[in-house]
PDB file of C-alpha atoms and ligand atoms in Angstrom:
ATOM      1  CA  MET O   1      12.222  20.863   0.127  1.00  0.00           C
ATOM      2  CA  GLN O   2      15.009  19.820   3.012  1.00  0.00           C
ATOM      3  CA  THR O   3      16.338  16.437   3.076  1.00  0.00           C
ATOM      4  CA  VAL O   4      17.570  14.560   5.994  1.00  0.00           C
ATOM      5  CA  THR O   5      18.382  11.073   7.017  1.00  0.00           C
ATOM      6  CA  THR O   6      18.465  11.121  10.600  1.00  0.00           C
ATOM      7  CA  ILE O   7      15.316  10.906  13.527  1.00  0.00           C
ATOM      8  CA  ALA O   8      16.475  13.514  15.149  1.00  0.00           C
ATOM      9  CA  GLU O   9      16.161  15.969  12.438  1.00  0.00           C
ATOM     10  CA  VAL O  10      12.746  14.844  11.340  1.00  0.00           C
ATOM     11  CA  ARG O  11      11.623  15.109  15.331  1.00  0.00           C
ATOM     12  CA  ALA O  12      13.594  18.547  15.372  1.00  0.00           C
ATOM     13  CA  PHE O  13      11.252  19.653  12.071  1.00  0.00           C
ATOM     14  CA  ALA O  14       7.482  17.884  13.933  1.00  0.00           C
ATOM     15  CA  GLU O  15       8.099  19.645  17.116  1.00  0.00           C
ATOM     16  CA  GLU O  16       8.429  22.812  15.419  1.00  0.00           C
ATOM     17  CA  ALA O  17       5.729  22.607  13.268  1.00  0.00           C
ATOM     18  CA  ARG O  18       3.805  21.456  16.556  1.00  0.00           C
ATOM     19  CA  ALA O  19       4.941  23.852  18.628  1.00  0.00           C
ATOM     20  CA  GLY O  20       3.678  26.433  15.721  1.00  0.00           C
ATOM     21  CA  GLY O  21       0.047  25.313  15.536  1.00  0.00           C
ATOM     22  CA  GLY O  22       1.125  22.616  12.721  1.00  0.00           C
ATOM     23  CA  ALA O  23      -1.226  19.950  11.443  1.00  0.00           C
ATOM     24  CA  VAL O  24       1.856  17.334   9.616  1.00  0.00           C
ATOM     25  CA  GLY O  25       1.032  15.065   7.503  1.00  0.00           C
ATOM     26  CA  PHE O  26       2.895  12.159   6.464  1.00  0.00           C
ATOM     27  CA  VAL O  27       3.205   9.993   3.503  1.00  0.00           C
ATOM     28  CA  PRO O  28       5.263   6.912   4.423  1.00  0.00           C
ATOM     29  CA  THR O  29       7.010   4.883   1.430  1.00  0.00           C
ATOM     30  CA  MET O  30      10.261   2.557  -0.157  1.00  0.00           C
ATOM     31  CA  GLY O  31      10.910   5.042  -2.733  1.00  0.00           C
ATOM     32  CA  TYR O  32      10.834   4.655  -6.621  1.00  0.00           C
ATOM     33  CA  LEU O  33       7.840   7.385  -6.251  1.00  0.00           C
ATOM     34  CA  HIS O  34       5.336   7.507  -9.042  1.00  0.00           C
ATOM     35  CA  GLU O  35       2.100   9.462 -10.087  1.00  0.00           C
ATOM     36  CA  GLY O  36       0.575   7.198  -6.931  1.00  0.00           C
ATOM     37  CA  HIS O  37       2.971   8.448  -4.202  1.00  0.00           C
ATOM     38  CA  ALA O  38       2.481  12.066  -5.965  1.00  0.00           C
ATOM     39  CA  SER O  39      -1.365  11.359  -5.204  1.00  0.00           C
ATOM     40  CA  LEU O  40      -0.748  11.070  -1.444  1.00  0.00           C
ATOM     41  CA  MET O  41       1.420  13.327  -1.483  1.00  0.00           C
ATOM     42  CA  ALA O  42      -0.968  16.153  -2.792  1.00  0.00           C
ATOM     43  CA  ALA O  43      -3.884  14.464  -0.548  1.00  0.00           C
ATOM     44  CA  ALA O  44      -1.219  15.518   2.431  1.00  0.00           C
ATOM     45  CA  ARG O  45      -0.508  18.942   1.165  1.00  0.00           C
ATOM     46  CA  ALA O  46      -4.004  19.760   0.629  1.00  0.00           C
ATOM     47  CA  GLU O  47      -4.809  18.741   4.072  1.00  0.00           C
ATOM     48  CA  CYS O  48      -2.055  19.700   6.221  1.00  0.00           C
ATOM     49  CA  ASP O  49       0.441  22.422   6.834  1.00  0.00           C
ATOM     50  CA  ARG O  50       3.883  20.433   7.276  1.00  0.00           C
ATOM     51  CA  VAL O  51       3.924  17.799   4.863  1.00  0.00           C
ATOM     52  CA  VAL O  52       7.113  14.959   5.718  1.00  0.00           C
ATOM     53  CA  ALA O  53       7.916  11.637   3.473  1.00  0.00           C
ATOM     54  CA  SER O  54       9.927   9.418   3.843  1.00  0.00           C
ATOM     55  CA  VAL O  55      12.051   7.127   1.491  1.00  0.00           C
ATOM     56  CA  PHE O  56      13.314   3.559   3.166  1.00  0.00           C
ATOM     57  CA  VAL O  57      12.921   0.301   1.735  1.00  0.00           C
ATOM     58  CA  ASN O  58      12.629  -1.548   5.043  1.00  0.00           C
ATOM     59  CA  PRO O  59      13.900  -4.925   5.307  1.00  0.00           C
ATOM     60  CA  LEU O  60      11.497  -6.102   7.418  1.00  0.00           C
ATOM     61  CA  GLN O  61       8.925  -6.062   6.014  1.00  0.00           C
ATOM     62  CA  PHE O  62      10.999  -8.905   2.911  1.00  0.00           C
ATOM     63  CA  GLY O  63      10.921 -12.670   2.824  1.00  0.00           C
ATOM     64  CA  ALA O  64      14.003 -14.255   2.259  1.00  0.00           C
ATOM     65  CA  GLY O  65      14.223 -15.193  -1.348  1.00  0.00           C
ATOM     66  CA  GLU O  66      12.101 -11.486  -1.928  1.00  0.00           C
ATOM     67  CA  ASP O  67      13.106  -8.361  -4.218  1.00  0.00           C
ATOM     68  CA  LEU O  68      14.717  -6.685  -1.452  1.00  0.00           C
ATOM     69  CA  GLY O  69      18.531  -6.764  -3.479  1.00  0.00           C
ATOM     70  CA  ALA O  70      16.879  -5.788  -6.856  1.00  0.00           C
ATOM     71  CA  TYR O  71      13.756  -4.251  -5.535  1.00  0.00           C
ATOM     72  CA  PRO O  72      14.033  -0.484  -7.964  1.00  0.00           C
ATOM     73  CA  ARG O  73      15.695   2.718  -6.589  1.00  0.00           C
ATOM     74  CA  ASP O  74      16.151   6.108  -7.717  1.00  0.00           C
ATOM     75  CA  ILE O  75      16.790   9.012  -5.111  1.00  0.00           C
ATOM     76  CA  GLU O  76      17.592  11.450  -7.596  1.00  0.00           C
ATOM     77  CA  ARG O  77      14.454  11.466  -9.087  1.00  0.00           C
ATOM     78  CA  ASP O  78      12.492  10.655  -6.006  1.00  0.00           C
ATOM     79  CA  THR O  79      13.363  13.619  -4.711  1.00  0.00           C
ATOM     80  CA  ALA O  80      12.582  15.748  -7.817  1.00  0.00           C
ATOM     81  CA  LEU O  81       8.834  14.188  -7.522  1.00  0.00           C
ATOM     82  CA  ALA O  82       8.946  14.743  -4.192  1.00  0.00           C
ATOM     83  CA  ALA O  83       9.668  18.012  -3.664  1.00  0.00           C
ATOM     84  CA  ALA O  84       7.691  19.098  -7.039  1.00  0.00           C
ATOM     85  CA  ALA O  85       4.134  17.216  -4.831  1.00  0.00           C
ATOM     86  CA  GLY O  86       4.063  19.504  -2.688  1.00  0.00           C
ATOM     87  CA  VAL O  87       6.687  17.779   0.904  1.00  0.00           C
ATOM     88  CA  ASP O  88       8.459  20.167   3.315  1.00  0.00           C
ATOM     89  CA  LEU O  89      10.846  17.434   4.512  1.00  0.00           C
ATOM     90  CA  LEU O  90      11.678  14.007   2.890  1.00  0.00           C
ATOM     91  CA  PHE O  91      13.702  11.806   5.229  1.00  0.00           C
ATOM     92  CA  VAL O  92      15.967   9.022   3.676  1.00  0.00           C
ATOM     93  CA  PRO O  93      17.013   7.032   6.536  1.00  0.00           C
ATOM     94  CA  GLY O  94      20.160   4.492   6.350  1.00  0.00           C
ATOM     95  CA  ALA O  95      18.917   1.106   7.604  1.00  0.00           C
ATOM     96  CA  ALA O  96      21.157   1.867  10.521  1.00  0.00           C
ATOM     97  CA  GLU O  97      19.516   4.784  11.431  1.00  0.00           C
ATOM     98  CA  MET O  98      16.270   2.553  11.475  1.00  0.00           C
ATOM     99  CA  TYR O  99      17.312  -0.532  12.783  1.00  0.00           C
ATOM    100  CA  PRO O 100      20.450   0.295  14.777  1.00  0.00           C
ATOM    101  CA  GLY O 101      21.437  -2.968  16.595  1.00  0.00           C
ATOM    102  CA  ALA O 102      19.152  -6.753  16.555  1.00  0.00           C
ATOM    103  CA  VAL O 103      15.256  -5.927  16.039  1.00  0.00           C
ATOM    104  CA  VAL O 104      13.956  -7.835  19.078  1.00  0.00           C
ATOM    105  CA  THR O 105      10.501  -5.709  19.262  1.00  0.00           C
ATOM    106  CA  SER O 106       7.923  -6.603  16.504  1.00  0.00           C
ATOM    107  CA  VAL O 107       4.061  -5.113  16.262  1.00  0.00           C
ATOM    108  CA  ARG O 108       1.870  -8.010  14.808  1.00  0.00           C
ATOM    109  CA  VAL O 109      -1.575  -7.229  13.640  1.00  0.00           C
ATOM    110  CA  ALA O 110      -3.278 -11.062  13.991  1.00  0.00           C
ATOM    111  CA  GLU O 111      -6.530 -12.548  12.432  1.00  0.00           C
ATOM    112  CA  ILE O 112      -6.710  -9.930   9.418  1.00  0.00           C
ATOM    113  CA  THR O 113      -2.968 -10.741   8.305  1.00  0.00           C
ATOM    114  CA  ASP O 114      -3.474 -14.687   8.619  1.00  0.00           C
ATOM    115  CA  ARG O 115      -5.026 -14.389   4.711  1.00  0.00           C
ATOM    116  CA  PHE O 116      -4.169 -13.172   1.073  1.00  0.00           C
ATOM    117  CA  GLU O 117      -0.668 -11.195   1.279  1.00  0.00           C
ATOM    118  CA  GLY O 118      -0.053 -12.257   4.726  1.00  0.00           C
ATOM    119  CA  ALA O 119      -0.336 -16.165   4.113  1.00  0.00           C
ATOM    120  CA  THR O 120       1.427 -15.869   0.583  1.00  0.00           C
ATOM    121  CA  ARG O 121       4.319 -13.536   2.390  1.00  0.00           C
ATOM    122  CA  PRO O 122       4.854 -14.605   6.136  1.00  0.00           C
ATOM    123  CA  GLY O 123       6.515 -11.697   8.208  1.00  0.00           C
ATOM    124  CA  HIS O 124       5.891  -9.000   5.912  1.00  0.00           C
ATOM    125  CA  PHE O 125       2.708  -7.398   7.293  1.00  0.00           C
ATOM    126  CA  ALA O 126       4.951  -7.486  11.032  1.00  0.00           C
ATOM    127  CA  GLY O 127       7.573  -6.048   9.148  1.00  0.00           C
ATOM    128  CA  VAL O 128       5.550  -3.513   7.604  1.00  0.00           C
ATOM    129  CA  ALA O 129       3.721  -2.644  11.155  1.00  0.00           C
ATOM    130  CA  THR O 130       6.821  -2.285  13.597  1.00  0.00           C
ATOM    131  CA  VAL O 131       8.339  -0.083  10.622  1.00  0.00           C
ATOM    132  CA  VAL O 132       5.003   2.183  10.370  1.00  0.00           C
ATOM    133  CA  ALA O 133       4.485   2.206  14.004  1.00  0.00           C
ATOM    134  CA  LYS O 134       7.947   3.696  14.035  1.00  0.00           C
ATOM    135  CA  LEU O 135       7.853   6.583  11.844  1.00  0.00           C
ATOM    136  CA  PHE O 136       4.671   7.423  13.529  1.00  0.00           C
ATOM    137  CA  ALA O 137       6.304   7.580  16.769  1.00  0.00           C
ATOM    138  CA  ILE O 138       9.258   9.863  15.075  1.00  0.00           C
ATOM    139  CA  VAL O 139       7.573  11.780  12.662  1.00  0.00           C
ATOM    140  CA  GLY O 140       4.092  12.286  15.164  1.00  0.00           C
ATOM    141  CA  PRO O 141       1.959  13.348  12.217  1.00  0.00           C
ATOM    142  CA  CYS O 142      -2.010  13.919  12.838  1.00  0.00           C
ATOM    143  CA  SER O 143      -2.169  11.779   9.522  1.00  0.00           C
ATOM    144  CA  ALA O 144      -0.899   9.330   7.364  1.00  0.00           C
ATOM    145  CA  TYR O 145      -1.542   8.632   3.812  1.00  0.00           C
ATOM    146  CA  PHE O 146      -1.637   5.053   2.578  1.00  0.00           C
ATOM    147  CA  GLY O 147      -2.809   4.085  -1.302  1.00  0.00           C
ATOM    148  CA  GLU O 148      -5.815   2.017  -1.595  1.00  0.00           C
ATOM    149  CA  LYS O 149      -3.949  -0.157  -4.228  1.00  0.00           C
ATOM    150  CA  ASP O 150      -2.559  -2.587  -1.065  1.00  0.00           C
ATOM    151  CA  TRP O 151      -5.553  -2.110   0.648  1.00  0.00           C
ATOM    152  CA  GLN O 152      -5.119  -5.417   3.570  1.00  0.00           C
ATOM    153  CA  GLN O 153      -2.174  -3.524   4.307  1.00  0.00           C
ATOM    154  CA  VAL O 154      -4.412  -0.102   4.651  1.00  0.00           C
ATOM    155  CA  CYS O 155      -6.402  -2.307   7.231  1.00  0.00           C
ATOM    156  CA  VAL O 156      -3.624  -3.461   9.472  1.00  0.00           C
ATOM    157  CA  VAL O 157      -2.217   0.107   9.437  1.00  0.00           C
ATOM    158  CA  ARG O 158      -5.656   1.009  10.600  1.00  0.00           C
ATOM    159  CA  ARG O 159      -5.801  -1.647  13.103  1.00  0.00           C
ATOM    160  CA  MET O 160      -2.402  -1.359  14.459  1.00  0.00           C
ATOM    161  CA  ALA O 161      -3.205   2.890  15.166  1.00  0.00           C
ATOM    162  CA  ALA O 162      -6.367   1.809  16.436  1.00  0.00           C
ATOM    163  CA  ASP O 163      -5.505  -1.083  18.837  1.00  0.00           C
ATOM    164  CA  LEU O 164      -2.182   0.879  20.014  1.00  0.00           C
ATOM    165  CA  SER O 165      -4.233   4.489  20.804  1.00  0.00           C
ATOM    166  CA  LEU O 166      -1.777   5.915  18.269  1.00  0.00           C
ATOM    167  CA  PRO O 167      -2.737   9.755  17.448  1.00  0.00           C
ATOM    168  CA  VAL O 168      -2.641   9.766  13.628  1.00  0.00           C
ATOM    169  CA  ARG O 169      -5.738   9.751  11.236  1.00  0.00           C
ATOM    170  CA  VAL O 170      -4.862   6.950   8.685  1.00  0.00           C
ATOM    171  CA  VAL O 171      -6.286   8.304   5.434  1.00  0.00           C
ATOM    172  CA  ALA O 172      -6.917   5.763   2.133  1.00  0.00           C
ATOM    173  CA  CYS O 173      -6.810   7.212  -1.131  1.00  0.00           C
ATOM    174  CA  PRO O 174      -7.375   6.058  -4.210  1.00  0.00           C
ATOM    175  CA  THR O 175      -5.878   3.592  -6.377  1.00  0.00           C
ATOM    176  CA  SER O 176      -4.046   5.907  -9.196  1.00  0.00           C
ATOM    177  CA  ARG O 177      -4.198   3.951 -12.892  1.00  0.00           C
ATOM    178  CA  GLU O 178      -2.560   3.545 -15.910  1.00  0.00           C
ATOM    179  CA  PRO O 179      -4.794   5.182 -18.329  1.00  0.00           C
ATOM    180  CA  ASP O 180      -5.303   1.634 -19.211  1.00  0.00           C
ATOM    181  CA  GLY O 181      -6.448   0.610 -16.165  1.00  0.00           C
ATOM    182  CA  LEU O 182      -3.673  -1.052 -14.529  1.00  0.00           C
ATOM    183  CA  ALA O 183      -3.123   0.270 -11.011  1.00  0.00           C
ATOM    184  CA  ARG O 184       0.285   2.188 -10.717  1.00  0.00           C
ATOM    185  CA  SER O 185       2.638   0.743  -8.422  1.00  0.00           C
ATOM    186  CA  SER O 186       6.743   0.318  -8.456  1.00  0.00           C
ATOM    187  CA  ARG O 187       7.114  -3.120  -8.997  1.00  0.00           C
ATOM    188  CA  ASN O 188       5.592  -2.675 -12.415  1.00  0.00           C
ATOM    189  CA  VAL O 189       9.005  -1.214 -13.532  1.00  0.00           C
ATOM    190  CA  TYR O 190      10.129  -5.186 -13.539  1.00  0.00           C
ATOM    191  CA  LEU O 191       6.870  -6.531 -16.395  1.00  0.00           C
ATOM    192  CA  THR O 192       8.016  -6.723 -20.541  1.00  0.00           C
ATOM    193  CA  ASP O 193       5.879  -5.165 -22.663  1.00  0.00           C
ATOM    194  CA  ASP O 194       3.962  -8.674 -23.239  1.00  0.00           C
ATOM    195  CA  GLU O 195       3.464  -8.573 -19.573  1.00  0.00           C
ATOM    196  CA  ARG O 196       2.762  -5.439 -19.301  1.00  0.00           C
ATOM    197  CA  SER O 197       0.041  -5.363 -22.302  1.00  0.00           C
ATOM    198  CA  ALA O 198      -1.433  -8.381 -20.451  1.00  0.00           C
ATOM    199  CA  ALA O 199      -1.465  -6.329 -16.710  1.00  0.00           C
ATOM    200  CA  PRO O 200      -4.726  -4.256 -16.815  1.00  0.00           C
ATOM    201  CA  VAL O 201      -6.866  -7.433 -17.523  1.00  0.00           C
ATOM    202  CA  LEU O 202      -6.611  -7.570 -13.520  1.00  0.00           C
ATOM    203  CA  ARG O 203      -8.875  -4.065 -13.209  1.00  0.00           C
ATOM    204  CA  ARG O 204     -10.553  -5.667 -16.008  1.00  0.00           C
ATOM    205  CA  ALA O 205     -11.663  -9.112 -14.072  1.00  0.00           C
ATOM    206  CA  LEU O 206     -12.547  -7.194 -10.943  1.00  0.00           C
ATOM    207  CA  GLN O 207     -14.858  -4.632 -12.531  1.00  0.00           C
ATOM    208  CA  ALA O 208     -16.243  -7.871 -14.128  1.00  0.00           C
ATOM    209  CA  GLY O 209     -17.070  -9.116 -10.828  1.00  0.00           C
ATOM    210  CA  ALA O 210     -18.450  -5.439  -9.481  1.00  0.00           C
ATOM    211  CA  ASP O 211     -21.364  -5.556 -12.743  1.00  0.00           C
ATOM    212  CA  LEU O 212     -22.429  -9.425 -11.684  1.00  0.00           C
ATOM    213  CA  VAL O 213     -22.714  -7.487  -8.297  1.00  0.00           C
ATOM    214  CA  ALA O 214     -24.814  -4.644  -9.336  1.00  0.00           C
ATOM    215  CA  ALA O 215     -26.521  -7.003 -11.603  1.00  0.00           C
ATOM    216  CA  GLY O 216     -27.608  -8.223  -8.327  1.00  0.00           C
ATOM    217  CA  VAL O 217     -25.883 -11.370  -7.462  1.00  0.00           C
ATOM    218  CA  ARG O 218     -25.234 -11.572  -3.625  1.00  0.00           C
ATOM    219  CA  ASP O 219     -23.172 -15.183  -3.586  1.00  0.00           C
ATOM    220  CA  ALA O 220     -19.509 -14.058  -2.950  1.00  0.00           C
ATOM    221  CA  ALA O 221     -18.432 -17.839  -4.612  1.00  0.00           C
ATOM    222  CA  ARG O 222     -19.858 -16.432  -7.699  1.00  0.00           C
ATOM    223  CA  VAL O 223     -18.839 -13.536  -8.237  1.00  0.00           C
ATOM    224  CA  GLU O 224     -15.073 -13.936  -7.145  1.00  0.00           C
ATOM    225  CA  ALA O 225     -15.636 -17.661 -10.064  1.00  0.00           C
ATOM    226  CA  ARG O 226     -16.034 -14.507 -12.800  1.00  0.00           C
ATOM    227  CA  VAL O 227     -13.066 -12.630 -11.533  1.00  0.00           C
ATOM    228  CA  ALA O 228     -11.212 -15.591 -11.494  1.00  0.00           C
ATOM    229  CA  GLU O 229     -12.710 -16.398 -14.876  1.00  0.00           C
ATOM    230  CA  ALA O 230     -11.980 -13.078 -16.452  1.00  0.00           C
ATOM    231  CA  VAL O 231      -8.178 -13.294 -15.124  1.00  0.00           C
ATOM    232  CA  ALA O 232      -8.101 -16.555 -17.058  1.00  0.00           C
ATOM    233  CA  THR O 233      -8.116 -15.357 -20.568  1.00  0.00           C
ATOM    234  CA  GLU O 234      -4.566 -14.225 -20.407  1.00  0.00           C
ATOM    235  CA  PRO O 235      -2.154 -16.914 -20.612  1.00  0.00           C
ATOM    236  CA  LEU O 236       0.938 -14.420 -19.243  1.00  0.00           C
ATOM    237  CA  VAL O 237      -1.261 -13.485 -15.447  1.00  0.00           C
ATOM    238  CA  VAL O 238      -1.363 -16.530 -12.726  1.00  0.00           C
ATOM    239  CA  LEU O 239      -4.230 -16.018 -10.583  1.00  0.00           C
ATOM    240  CA  ASP O 240      -3.202 -16.085  -6.919  1.00  0.00           C
ATOM    241  CA  TYR O 241      -6.036 -15.272  -5.220  1.00  0.00           C
ATOM    242  CA  VAL O 242      -9.128 -13.537  -5.898  1.00  0.00           C
ATOM    243  CA  ALA O 243     -11.431 -12.711  -2.420  1.00  0.00           C
ATOM    244  CA  ALA O 244     -14.888 -10.712  -2.046  1.00  0.00           C
ATOM    245  CA  VAL O 245     -15.208 -10.124   1.889  1.00  0.00           C
ATOM    246  CA  SER O 246     -15.534  -7.552   4.310  1.00  0.00           C
ATOM    247  CA  ALA O 247     -13.720  -4.370   3.738  1.00  0.00           C
ATOM    248  CA  ASP O 248     -12.739  -3.775   7.473  1.00  0.00           C
ATOM    249  CA  THR O 249     -12.411  -7.226   8.705  1.00  0.00           C
ATOM    250  CA  LEU O 250     -11.318  -9.015   5.727  1.00  0.00           C
ATOM    251  CA  ALA O 251     -13.750 -11.379   6.400  1.00  0.00           C
ATOM    252  CA  PRO O 252     -15.595 -13.612   4.432  1.00  0.00           C
ATOM    253  CA  LEU O 253     -19.167 -12.932   3.486  1.00  0.00           C
ATOM    254  CA  ASP O 254     -22.195 -14.647   2.969  1.00  0.00           C
ATOM    255  CA  PRO O 255     -24.472 -12.586   1.647  1.00  0.00           C
ATOM    256  CA  LEU O 256     -22.219  -9.963  -0.104  1.00  0.00           C
ATOM    257  CA  VAL O 257     -23.512  -7.040   1.926  1.00  0.00           C
ATOM    258  CA  GLY O 258     -22.403  -3.915   3.613  1.00  0.00           C
ATOM    259  CA  GLU O 259     -18.788  -2.530   2.343  1.00  0.00           C
ATOM    260  CA  ILE O 260     -17.092  -5.155   0.316  1.00  0.00           C
ATOM    261  CA  ARG O 261     -13.936  -5.419  -0.910  1.00  0.00           C
ATOM    262  CA  LEU O 262     -13.166  -7.715  -3.930  1.00  0.00           C
ATOM    263  CA  LEU O 263      -9.944  -8.564  -3.803  1.00  0.00           C
ATOM    264  CA  VAL O 264      -7.405  -9.721  -6.357  1.00  0.00           C
ATOM    265  CA  ALA O 265      -3.464 -11.113  -6.833  1.00  0.00           C
ATOM    266  CA  ALA O 266      -1.813 -12.478 -10.126  1.00  0.00           C
ATOM    267  CA  ARG O 267       2.377 -13.509 -10.713  1.00  0.00           C
ATOM    268  CA  VAL O 268       2.669 -11.365 -14.209  1.00  0.00           C
ATOM    269  CA  GLY O 269       6.567 -12.656 -15.377  1.00  0.00           C
ATOM    270  CA  ARG O 270       8.455 -11.644 -12.062  1.00  0.00           C
ATOM    271  CA  PRO O 271       6.302  -9.214  -9.756  1.00  0.00           C
ATOM    272  CA  ARG O 272       2.911 -10.427  -8.099  1.00  0.00           C
ATOM    273  CA  LEU O 273       0.503  -7.922  -9.350  1.00  0.00           C
ATOM    274  CA  LEU O 274      -2.362  -6.504  -6.267  1.00  0.00           C
ATOM    275  CA  ASP O 275      -5.173  -4.743  -7.107  1.00  0.00           C
ATOM    276  CA  ASN O 276      -9.051  -4.511  -5.484  1.00  0.00           C
ATOM    277  CA  ILE O 277     -12.092  -2.340  -6.111  1.00  0.00           C
ATOM    278  CA  GLY O 278     -14.207  -1.063  -3.173  1.00  0.00           C
ATOM    279  CA  LEU O 279     -18.485  -1.769  -3.701  1.00  0.00           C
ATOM    280  CA  THR O 280     -21.048  -0.802  -1.018  1.00  0.00           C
ATOM    281  CA  VAL O 281     -24.754  -2.958  -0.930  1.00  0.00           C
ATOM    282  CA  PRO O 282     -27.132  -1.647   0.741  1.00  0.00           C
ATOM    283  CA  ALA O 283     -29.296  -4.290   3.061  1.00  0.00           C
TER     284      ALA O 283
HETATM  285  O1  PAF R 301       3.460   0.409   0.518  1.00  0.00           O
HETATM  286  C1  PAF R 301       4.336   0.656   1.570  1.00  0.00           C
HETATM  287  O2  PAF R 301       5.380   1.320   0.235  1.00  0.00           O
HETATM  288  C2  PAF R 301       5.343   0.241   2.832  1.00  0.00           C
HETATM  289  O3  PAF R 301       4.740  -1.014   3.137  1.00  0.00           O
HETATM  290  C3  PAF R 301       5.121   0.993   3.733  1.00  0.00           C
HETATM  291  C4  PAF R 301       4.277   1.604   4.429  1.00  0.00           C
HETATM  292  C5  PAF R 301       6.542   2.723   3.152  1.00  0.00           C
HETATM  293  C6  PAF R 301       6.149   0.562   4.828  1.00  0.00           C
HETATM  294  O4  PAF R 301       7.579   0.317   4.644  1.00  0.00           O
END
């Protein structure tokens, strides 16, 4: 595996791959890689001839007072994990390479960013959409791989790629979980031992909501109340929101039919943790 820091080097690599008829797969990350990222890299490896991954803690997607400065970093470990997962080229740009001047151009995806993470973190999704559009323009992948754990991010990136006619297939990969069900996240490192023990309640609560839907309940408010009640059994886990919504548009659904996503966010000590589950309810 080769590690590069400039846009020109990534372009040269990807252009050569494409010229030889190779399909380029891309995994954008903010580093501090874990098995979840490795599973995205493995999916890219299985489907593409060349795999490019990036490690860039994107300042544009952090709000004032968020953890940009403290965001965990370990580029040596990241390099080893990416190499072991079959990445061919690791792009690790500095902020000056990505944003050499003042950033006056931004990609904003409206509506699906109004609620949930978009409401809690103003400007976050414009930062994500802008850097992902830029990375797509640099790498020119035919497929790009994202984790379902950040479901709203998947929806935003898909919509951005569709609306801008970007020739990229956005692939959502199943959430990677610890054995006790906790969704893997770089921010789990912030949890104390007690918080870590409490955090898997999020997965159990989603499952309780899903069980209610499986039992025939079609009222979103009842399902959401069931999830909230399950989360409340762990005092260290403070619910931010729970929502049963349309999987694609994140719009409210009443009754719950079709492709549904049950979303949950909670503060567990320092970090806010996200999780979600997909359900298909035939009409
Ligand atoms: O999911 C992430 O790690 C980031 O939001 C992404 C997609 C790499 C953009 O910075």
